[in-house]
Amino acid sequence: MIAVVYRSDKDMELPEFRYNNLSASCNFCARTRNPHPEFKDEPVVTTRLVVNQKKLEVCINCYWELAEAADASKKPFDLLVGEKINLIRILNKKPNF
C-alpha cells in the first residue's frame, strides 16, 4: 500500500509525497532507499513532477534542495528543475572517441 500525504502552504501548493512505494527512485540522486538512519530499510519518499512535458520522480530531499535553491536564486522552480535535468543529461553523455 502506498500512503500519500498532501500539504498546502500559503505561498505555494506542495506536491503529494508518496511513502512506502517499493519501486520509488529519484531521477536526480538515484536513491531508492530512505537515507534517514531511522528509516534506512524503507523506500525513499518521492513525489512526481511534470517539467517540460516530462514526468519525473523526485525524492523529498532533492525536492526541498531544489525549492531552497529556487528561492535563493529567485528563479522559477520549474526553470531550475529543467536546468538540473539538462545538466544531468550532459554529464551522462558518453563521448564518441
Short mmCIF file of N, CA, C and O in Angstrom, two decimals:
data_model
loop_
_atom_site.label_atom_id
_atom_site.label_comp_id
_atom_site.label_asym_id
_atom_site.label_seq_id
_atom_site.Cartn_x
_atom_site.Cartn_y
_atom_site.Cartn_z
N MET A 1 0.83 -1.18 0.00
CA MET A 1 0.00 0.00 0.00
C MET A 1 0.88 1.25 0.00
O MET A 1 1.89 1.30 0.68
N ILE A 2 0.51 2.25 -0.78
CA ILE A 2 1.26 3.49 -0.87
C ILE A 2 0.47 4.57 -0.16
O ILE A 2 -0.68 4.83 -0.49
N ALA A 3 1.10 5.18 0.82
CA ALA A 3 0.45 6.28 1.54
C ALA A 3 0.80 7.58 0.85
O ALA A 3 1.94 7.78 0.42
N VAL A 4 -0.16 8.46 0.71
CA VAL A 4 0.06 9.75 0.07
C VAL A 4 -0.27 10.85 1.06
O VAL A 4 -1.29 10.79 1.73
N VAL A 5 0.62 11.81 1.17
CA VAL A 5 0.40 12.95 2.06
C VAL A 5 0.34 14.20 1.21
O VAL A 5 1.19 14.42 0.34
N TYR A 6 -0.67 15.02 1.45
CA TYR A 6 -0.80 16.26 0.70
C TYR A 6 -0.79 17.41 1.69
O TYR A 6 -1.47 17.36 2.70
N ARG A 7 -0.02 18.40 1.41
CA ARG A 7 0.01 19.59 2.25
C ARG A 7 -0.09 20.81 1.35
O ARG A 7 0.30 20.79 0.21
N SER A 8 -0.60 21.89 1.89
CA SER A 8 -0.57 23.13 1.14
C SER A 8 -0.03 24.23 2.03
O SER A 8 -0.14 24.18 3.25
N ASP A 9 0.58 25.19 1.45
CA ASP A 9 1.20 26.30 2.15
C ASP A 9 0.61 27.58 1.59
O ASP A 9 0.11 27.60 0.48
N LYS A 10 0.70 28.66 2.34
CA LYS A 10 0.11 29.91 1.86
C LYS A 10 0.82 30.43 0.61
O LYS A 10 0.23 31.09 -0.21
N ASP A 11 2.13 30.14 0.45
CA ASP A 11 2.88 30.65 -0.69
C ASP A 11 2.75 29.76 -1.92
O ASP A 11 2.75 30.24 -3.04
N MET A 12 2.67 28.46 -1.73
CA MET A 12 2.60 27.55 -2.86
C MET A 12 2.00 26.24 -2.42
O MET A 12 2.04 25.88 -1.25
N GLU A 13 1.42 25.53 -3.34
CA GLU A 13 0.91 24.21 -3.02
C GLU A 13 2.05 23.21 -3.18
O GLU A 13 2.76 23.21 -4.17
N LEU A 14 2.19 22.38 -2.19
CA LEU A 14 3.25 21.39 -2.22
C LEU A 14 2.73 20.12 -2.90
O LEU A 14 1.54 19.83 -2.86
N PRO A 15 3.64 19.38 -3.49
CA PRO A 15 3.21 18.16 -4.17
C PRO A 15 2.82 17.08 -3.17
O PRO A 15 3.09 17.18 -1.98
N GLU A 16 2.23 16.03 -3.68
CA GLU A 16 1.92 14.86 -2.88
C GLU A 16 3.21 14.05 -2.73
O GLU A 16 3.84 13.72 -3.72
N PHE A 17 3.57 13.73 -1.51
CA PHE A 17 4.73 12.89 -1.27
C PHE A 17 4.24 11.48 -1.02
O PHE A 17 3.32 11.26 -0.24
N ARG A 18 4.86 10.53 -1.70
CA ARG A 18 4.43 9.14 -1.63
C ARG A 18 5.38 8.36 -0.72
O ARG A 18 6.58 8.37 -0.93
N TYR A 19 4.79 7.66 0.23
CA TYR A 19 5.54 6.84 1.17
C TYR A 19 5.29 5.36 0.86
O TYR A 19 4.26 5.00 0.32
N ASN A 20 6.24 4.53 1.22
CA ASN A 20 6.11 3.06 1.11
C ASN A 20 5.92 2.58 -0.32
O ASN A 20 5.31 1.54 -0.54
N ASN A 21 6.42 3.32 -1.29
CA ASN A 21 6.36 2.89 -2.68
C ASN A 21 7.64 2.08 -2.95
O ASN A 21 8.72 2.64 -3.06
N LEU A 22 7.52 0.77 -3.03
CA LEU A 22 8.69 -0.10 -3.17
C LEU A 22 9.47 0.14 -4.45
O LEU A 22 10.65 -0.21 -4.53
N SER A 23 8.85 0.72 -5.47
CA SER A 23 9.56 0.97 -6.73
C SER A 23 10.05 2.42 -6.84
O SER A 23 10.46 2.84 -7.92
N ALA A 24 10.03 3.16 -5.75
CA ALA A 24 10.43 4.57 -5.78
C ALA A 24 11.92 4.72 -6.09
O ALA A 24 12.75 3.94 -5.63
N SER A 25 12.22 5.74 -6.91
CA SER A 25 13.59 6.05 -7.28
C SER A 25 13.65 7.51 -7.68
O SER A 25 12.77 8.00 -8.40
N CYS A 26 14.67 8.23 -7.24
CA CYS A 26 14.79 9.66 -7.55
C CYS A 26 15.54 9.85 -8.87
O CYS A 26 16.60 9.26 -9.07
N ASN A 27 14.98 10.67 -9.75
CA ASN A 27 15.63 10.96 -11.03
C ASN A 27 16.89 11.80 -10.88
O ASN A 27 17.72 11.84 -11.80
N PHE A 28 17.06 12.46 -9.75
CA PHE A 28 18.23 13.31 -9.56
C PHE A 28 19.36 12.59 -8.83
O PHE A 28 20.48 12.55 -9.30
N CYS A 29 19.09 12.02 -7.66
CA CYS A 29 20.15 11.40 -6.86
C CYS A 29 20.19 9.89 -6.99
O CYS A 29 21.10 9.25 -6.47
N ALA A 30 19.21 9.29 -7.66
CA ALA A 30 19.11 7.85 -7.91
C ALA A 30 18.91 7.04 -6.63
O ALA A 30 19.11 5.83 -6.63
N ARG A 31 18.50 7.68 -5.55
CA ARG A 31 18.21 6.94 -4.32
C ARG A 31 16.99 6.05 -4.51
O ARG A 31 16.03 6.44 -5.16
N THR A 32 17.05 4.90 -3.88
CA THR A 32 15.88 4.02 -3.84
C THR A 32 15.53 3.70 -2.39
O THR A 32 14.42 3.28 -2.11
N ARG A 33 16.47 3.89 -1.49
CA ARG A 33 16.26 3.62 -0.07
C ARG A 33 16.27 4.95 0.69
O ARG A 33 16.95 5.89 0.30
N ASN A 34 15.56 5.00 1.78
CA ASN A 34 15.49 6.19 2.62
C ASN A 34 16.85 6.43 3.28
O ASN A 34 17.37 5.53 3.94
N PRO A 35 17.45 7.63 3.13
CA PRO A 35 18.77 7.87 3.70
C PRO A 35 18.75 8.16 5.20
O PRO A 35 19.79 8.14 5.85
N HIS A 36 17.57 8.41 5.76
CA HIS A 36 17.48 8.71 7.18
C HIS A 36 17.83 7.45 7.99
O HIS A 36 17.28 6.38 7.73
N PRO A 37 18.74 7.56 8.96
CA PRO A 37 19.19 6.36 9.70
C PRO A 37 18.06 5.57 10.36
O PRO A 37 18.11 4.35 10.41
N GLU A 38 17.03 6.24 10.83
CA GLU A 38 15.93 5.54 11.50
C GLU A 38 15.02 4.81 10.51
O GLU A 38 14.26 3.94 10.91
N PHE A 39 15.08 5.19 9.22
CA PHE A 39 14.18 4.61 8.22
C PHE A 39 14.95 3.97 7.07
O PHE A 39 14.45 3.89 5.96
N LYS A 40 16.17 3.51 7.33
CA LYS A 40 17.05 3.02 6.26
C LYS A 40 16.51 1.80 5.53
O LYS A 40 16.93 1.50 4.43
N ASP A 41 15.58 1.08 6.15
CA ASP A 41 15.02 -0.11 5.50
C ASP A 41 13.75 0.20 4.71
O ASP A 41 13.12 -0.70 4.17
N GLU A 42 13.36 1.47 4.63
CA GLU A 42 12.16 1.87 3.91
C GLU A 42 12.53 2.50 2.57
O GLU A 42 13.61 3.05 2.42
N PRO A 43 11.62 2.46 1.61
CA PRO A 43 11.87 3.12 0.33
C PRO A 43 11.96 4.63 0.52
O PRO A 43 11.45 5.18 1.49
N VAL A 44 12.60 5.26 -0.41
CA VAL A 44 12.71 6.72 -0.36
C VAL A 44 11.33 7.35 -0.60
O VAL A 44 10.51 6.81 -1.34
N VAL A 45 11.09 8.48 0.06
CA VAL A 45 9.84 9.23 -0.10
C VAL A 45 9.96 10.08 -1.36
O VAL A 45 10.92 10.82 -1.51
N THR A 46 9.00 9.97 -2.28
CA THR A 46 9.10 10.68 -3.55
C THR A 46 7.82 11.43 -3.88
O THR A 46 6.78 11.22 -3.26
N THR A 47 7.96 12.29 -4.87
CA THR A 47 6.81 12.96 -5.46
C THR A 47 7.00 12.93 -6.97
O THR A 47 8.11 12.71 -7.46
N ARG A 48 5.94 13.15 -7.67
CA ARG A 48 6.01 13.19 -9.15
C ARG A 48 5.85 14.62 -9.61
O ARG A 48 4.96 15.33 -9.16
N LEU A 49 6.74 15.04 -10.51
CA LEU A 49 6.69 16.38 -11.08
C LEU A 49 6.61 16.25 -12.60
O LEU A 49 7.15 15.32 -13.17
N VAL A 50 5.97 17.22 -13.22
CA VAL A 50 5.97 17.30 -14.68
C VAL A 50 6.67 18.60 -15.04
O VAL A 50 6.21 19.68 -14.68
N VAL A 51 7.80 18.48 -15.72
CA VAL A 51 8.58 19.64 -16.13
C VAL A 51 8.92 19.48 -17.60
O VAL A 51 9.45 18.45 -18.02
N ASN A 52 8.60 20.48 -18.39
CA ASN A 52 8.84 20.43 -19.84
C ASN A 52 8.22 19.18 -20.45
O ASN A 52 8.84 18.50 -21.26
N GLN A 53 7.03 18.87 -20.03
CA GLN A 53 6.26 17.73 -20.53
C GLN A 53 6.92 16.38 -20.25
O GLN A 53 6.63 15.39 -20.90
N LYS A 54 7.83 16.34 -19.28
CA LYS A 54 8.46 15.09 -18.87
C LYS A 54 8.08 14.81 -17.43
O LYS A 54 8.10 15.70 -16.58
N LYS A 55 7.73 13.55 -17.16
CA LYS A 55 7.39 13.15 -15.81
C LYS A 55 8.65 12.74 -15.06
O LYS A 55 9.44 11.94 -15.57
N LEU A 56 8.81 13.29 -13.89
CA LEU A 56 9.98 13.00 -13.06
C LEU A 56 9.53 12.50 -11.70
O LEU A 56 8.51 12.94 -11.17
N GLU A 57 10.31 11.60 -11.13
CA GLU A 57 10.09 11.19 -9.75
C GLU A 57 11.27 11.76 -8.95
O GLU A 57 12.43 11.51 -9.27
N VAL A 58 10.95 12.54 -7.93
CA VAL A 58 11.96 13.26 -7.17
C VAL A 58 11.80 12.94 -5.69
O VAL A 58 10.68 13.00 -5.15
N CYS A 59 12.90 12.62 -5.03
CA CYS A 59 12.83 12.32 -3.60
C CYS A 59 12.59 13.61 -2.81
O CYS A 59 12.83 14.72 -3.31
N ILE A 60 12.12 13.45 -1.61
CA ILE A 60 11.78 14.59 -0.77
C ILE A 60 13.01 15.45 -0.48
O ILE A 60 12.91 16.68 -0.41
N ASN A 61 14.18 14.83 -0.36
CA ASN A 61 15.41 15.59 -0.11
C ASN A 61 15.77 16.48 -1.30
O ASN A 61 16.07 17.67 -1.13
N CYS A 62 15.75 15.91 -2.49
CA CYS A 62 16.07 16.69 -3.69
C CYS A 62 15.02 17.78 -3.92
O CYS A 62 15.35 18.89 -4.33
N TYR A 63 13.75 17.45 -3.65
CA TYR A 63 12.70 18.45 -3.84
C TYR A 63 12.97 19.69 -2.99
O TYR A 63 12.92 20.81 -3.48
N TRP A 64 13.28 19.48 -1.70
CA TRP A 64 13.50 20.64 -0.83
C TRP A 64 14.80 21.37 -1.16
O TRP A 64 14.89 22.59 -1.03
N GLU A 65 15.83 20.65 -1.62
CA GLU A 65 17.05 21.32 -2.07
C GLU A 65 16.75 22.21 -3.28
O GLU A 65 17.23 23.34 -3.36
N LEU A 66 15.96 21.70 -4.21
CA LEU A 66 15.58 22.49 -5.39
C LEU A 66 14.71 23.68 -4.99
O LEU A 66 14.89 24.78 -5.53
N ALA A 67 13.79 23.48 -4.07
CA ALA A 67 12.92 24.57 -3.62
C ALA A 67 13.73 25.68 -2.96
O ALA A 67 13.51 26.87 -3.22
N GLU A 68 14.70 25.30 -2.12
CA GLU A 68 15.55 26.29 -1.47
C GLU A 68 16.42 27.01 -2.48
O GLU A 68 16.61 28.23 -2.40
N ALA A 69 16.96 26.29 -3.45
CA ALA A 69 17.80 26.90 -4.49
C ALA A 69 16.99 27.87 -5.34
O ALA A 69 17.46 28.94 -5.70
N ALA A 70 15.76 27.49 -5.67
CA ALA A 70 14.89 28.37 -6.47
C ALA A 70 14.57 29.63 -5.69
O ALA A 70 14.59 30.74 -6.25
N ASP A 71 14.31 29.49 -4.41
CA ASP A 71 14.01 30.65 -3.57
C ASP A 71 15.22 31.57 -3.45
O ASP A 71 15.09 32.79 -3.57
N ALA A 72 16.39 30.98 -3.22
CA ALA A 72 17.61 31.77 -3.05
C ALA A 72 18.02 32.48 -4.34
O ALA A 72 18.51 33.61 -4.30
N SER A 73 17.82 31.83 -5.47
CA SER A 73 18.23 32.41 -6.75
C SER A 73 17.14 33.26 -7.40
O SER A 73 17.37 33.88 -8.42
N LYS A 74 15.94 33.21 -6.82
CA LYS A 74 14.78 33.94 -7.36
C LYS A 74 14.39 33.45 -8.75
O LYS A 74 13.77 34.15 -9.52
N LYS A 75 14.78 32.20 -9.07
CA LYS A 75 14.39 31.59 -10.34
C LYS A 75 13.12 30.79 -10.13
O LYS A 75 12.90 30.23 -9.05
N PRO A 76 12.28 30.68 -11.15
CA PRO A 76 11.11 29.81 -11.03
C PRO A 76 11.54 28.36 -10.80
O PRO A 76 12.52 27.89 -11.38
N PHE A 77 10.78 27.67 -9.97
CA PHE A 77 11.11 26.29 -9.61
C PHE A 77 11.24 25.40 -10.84
O PHE A 77 12.21 24.66 -10.97
N ASP A 78 10.28 25.49 -11.76
CA ASP A 78 10.32 24.60 -12.93
C ASP A 78 11.51 24.90 -13.83
O ASP A 78 12.07 24.01 -14.45
N LEU A 79 11.95 26.17 -13.89
CA LEU A 79 13.13 26.52 -14.68
C LEU A 79 14.38 25.89 -14.06
O LEU A 79 15.22 25.33 -14.77
N LEU A 80 14.49 25.96 -12.76
CA LEU A 80 15.64 25.39 -12.07
C LEU A 80 15.68 23.86 -12.24
O LEU A 80 16.74 23.29 -12.49
N VAL A 81 14.53 23.21 -12.14
CA VAL A 81 14.46 21.76 -12.34
C VAL A 81 14.86 21.41 -13.78
O VAL A 81 15.63 20.47 -14.00
N GLY A 82 14.38 22.17 -14.74
CA GLY A 82 14.75 21.95 -16.14
C GLY A 82 16.24 22.09 -16.37
O GLY A 82 16.86 21.30 -17.09
N GLU A 83 16.86 23.09 -15.73
CA GLU A 83 18.31 23.28 -15.86
C GLU A 83 19.07 22.09 -15.27
O GLU A 83 20.05 21.63 -15.83
N LYS A 84 18.59 21.60 -14.13
CA LYS A 84 19.26 20.47 -13.50
C LYS A 84 19.12 19.21 -14.36
O LYS A 84 20.07 18.45 -14.50
N ILE A 85 17.95 18.99 -14.93
CA ILE A 85 17.75 17.84 -15.82
C ILE A 85 18.71 17.93 -17.01
O ILE A 85 19.33 16.94 -17.40
N ASN A 86 18.83 19.11 -17.61
CA ASN A 86 19.74 19.29 -18.74
C ASN A 86 21.18 19.03 -18.34
O ASN A 86 21.94 18.41 -19.10
N LEU A 87 21.58 19.48 -17.16
CA LEU A 87 22.94 19.26 -16.69
C LEU A 87 23.19 17.76 -16.48
O LEU A 87 24.24 17.25 -16.88
N ILE A 88 22.25 17.07 -15.89
CA ILE A 88 22.39 15.62 -15.69
C ILE A 88 22.50 14.92 -17.04
O ILE A 88 23.34 14.02 -17.22
N ARG A 89 21.71 15.33 -18.00
CA ARG A 89 21.75 14.74 -19.34
C ARG A 89 23.12 14.95 -19.98
O ARG A 89 23.69 14.03 -20.59
N ILE A 90 23.69 16.14 -19.83
CA ILE A 90 25.01 16.43 -20.40
C ILE A 90 26.08 15.58 -19.72
O ILE A 90 26.96 15.01 -20.38
N LEU A 91 26.02 15.49 -18.39
CA LEU A 91 27.03 14.73 -17.65
C LEU A 91 26.94 13.22 -17.91
O LEU A 91 27.94 12.52 -17.80
N ASN A 92 25.77 12.74 -18.27
CA ASN A 92 25.60 11.30 -18.53
C ASN A 92 25.93 10.92 -19.97
O ASN A 92 25.96 9.73 -20.28
N LYS A 93 26.19 11.90 -20.84
CA LYS A 93 26.52 11.59 -22.23
C LYS A 93 27.88 10.90 -22.30
O LYS A 93 28.82 11.28 -21.60
N LYS A 94 27.96 9.93 -23.16
CA LYS A 94 29.22 9.24 -23.35
C LYS A 94 29.93 9.85 -24.56
O LYS A 94 29.33 10.08 -25.59
N PRO A 95 31.24 10.09 -24.42
CA PRO A 95 31.97 10.66 -25.55
C PRO A 95 32.08 9.67 -26.71
O PRO A 95 32.10 8.46 -26.51
N ASN A 96 32.15 10.20 -27.89
CA ASN A 96 32.26 9.38 -29.11
C ASN A 96 33.71 9.30 -29.57
O ASN A 96 34.03 9.61 -30.71
N PHE A 97 34.60 8.86 -28.71
CA PHE A 97 36.02 8.77 -29.09
C PHE A 97 36.26 7.56 -29.93
O PHE A 97 35.83 6.50 -29.73
#
